[in-house]
Amino acid sequence: DTAVSQTPKYLVTQMGNDKSIKCEQNLGHDTMYWYKQDSKKFLKIMFSYNNKELIINETVPNRFSPKSPDKAHLNLHINSLELGDSAVYFCASSQMPGSNQPQHFGDGTRLSIL
Amino acid sequence: TQLLEQSPQFLSIQEGENLTVYCNSSSVFSSLQWYRQEPGEGPVLLVTVVTGGEVKKLKRLTFQFGDARKDSSLHITAAQPGDTGLYLCAGVKSGYALNFGKGTSLLVTP
């Protein structure tokens, strides 16, 4: 059973398009995250939700909009895709927010902008 | 500004060798986590260190948290090809955001 699952695994699309990535966790965790990993493998936090409420919103273009319909899901919608958006996007979850909490990651969505 | 600096960035060694990866910062962290990421997968937590000076062992891996809680190290004894991967340290300075280092890419050849 996959703990944190993301779909799709690969996403290839044209510049200017709008796309969504879905994430679901079956761990019963309260907190979910979106990270972006660039071509140099640097992993950077984008957003975090705790109990469906936004608690972290890093400096991310407003073309990126997260949505959490319930505690088990955190989706990421991206408008007007740009070349610089090409990266691997990871969803993660933890039992609660905090520095000691282990985060469980999905396997990533590889987004390529043509 | 990068909060956590990892070194070395790349490491290629032969099976059986020992190695140490460093994670340094000028900031104090309440805890640091170490993750390993394999190609095509997400990072997987190896250990969390909380107390200054703490040492934790996971089989052939030894993790140490600096006394001042600003740095950490990962030592691997007798590395094996299965240890190949990207090693990431991560910590929270304030709030909830986990800040990652840029990672150490390790290749262990038979």
GROMACS .gro file of C-alpha atoms in nm, chain A residues 28-92:
model
   65
   28GLY     CA    1  -0.392   0.963   0.870
   29HIS     CA    2  -0.155   1.260   0.889
   30ASP     CA    3  -0.277   1.613   0.957
   31THR     CA    4  -0.007   1.800   0.763
   32MET     CA    5   0.079   1.790   0.393
   33TYR     CA    6   0.344   1.967   0.187
   34TRP     CA    7   0.450   2.049  -0.168
   35TYR     CA    8   0.820   2.068  -0.254
   36LYS     CA    9   1.000   2.154  -0.579
   37GLN     CA   10   1.327   1.979  -0.665
   38ASP     CA   11   1.528   2.149  -0.937
   39SER     CA   12   1.775   2.001  -1.183
   40LYS     CA   13   2.055   2.032  -0.925
   41LYS     CA   14   1.852   1.821  -0.679
   42PHE     CA   15   1.783   2.116  -0.446
   43LEU     CA   16   1.457   2.050  -0.260
   44LYS     CA   17   1.260   2.362  -0.161
   45ILE     CA   18   0.935   2.391   0.032
   46MET     CA   19   0.648   2.557  -0.156
   47PHE     CA   20   0.336   2.512   0.057
   48SER     CA   21   0.211   2.334   0.365
   49TYR     CA   22  -0.139   2.265   0.491
   50ASN     CA   23  -0.239   2.154   0.838
   51ASN     CA   24  -0.595   2.025   0.876
   52LYS     CA   25  -0.684   2.182   0.540
   53GLU     CA   26  -0.551   2.523   0.649
   54LEU     CA   27  -0.254   2.689   0.473
   55ILE     CA   28   0.036   2.729   0.719
   56ILE     CA   29   0.333   2.777   0.487
   57ASN     CA   30   0.335   2.979   0.168
   58GLU     CA   31   0.691   3.040   0.055
   59THR     CA   32   0.784   3.285  -0.219
   60VAL     CA   33   0.606   3.105  -0.500
   61PRO     CA   34   0.448   3.272  -0.805
   62ASN     CA   35   0.074   3.307  -0.768
   63ARG     CA   36   0.037   3.091  -1.079
   64PHE     CA   37   0.074   2.804  -0.830
   65SER     CA   38  -0.239   2.739  -0.626
   66PRO     CA   39  -0.266   2.455  -0.377
   67LYS     CA   40  -0.604   2.312  -0.275
   68SER     CA   41  -0.679   2.079   0.014
   69PRO     CA   42  -1.034   1.937  -0.012
   70ASP     CA   43  -0.973   1.723   0.298
   71LYS     CA   44  -0.685   1.621   0.527
   72ALA     CA   45  -0.586   1.331   0.304
   73HIS     CA   46  -0.553   1.530  -0.017
   74LEU     CA   47  -0.342   1.824  -0.131
   75ASN     CA   48  -0.353   1.911  -0.499
   76LEU     CA   49  -0.138   2.161  -0.687
   77HIS     CA   50  -0.272   2.360  -0.980
   78ILE     CA   51  -0.034   2.554  -1.201
   79ASN     CA   52  -0.154   2.821  -1.445
   80SER     CA   53   0.029   2.952  -1.751
   81LEU     CA   54   0.320   2.710  -1.727
   82GLU     CA   55   0.668   2.851  -1.795
   83LEU     CA   56   0.994   2.684  -1.894
   84GLY     CA   57   1.135   2.747  -1.546
   85ASP     CA   58   0.857   2.538  -1.393
   86SER     CA   59   1.027   2.222  -1.525
   87ALA     CA   60   1.125   2.025  -1.214
   88VAL     CA   61   1.023   1.732  -0.998
   89TYR     CA   62   0.740   1.817  -0.759
   90PHE     CA   63   0.713   1.616  -0.440
   91CYS     CA   64   0.418   1.584  -0.208
   92ALA     CA   65   0.486   1.488   0.153
   0.00000   0.00000   0.00000
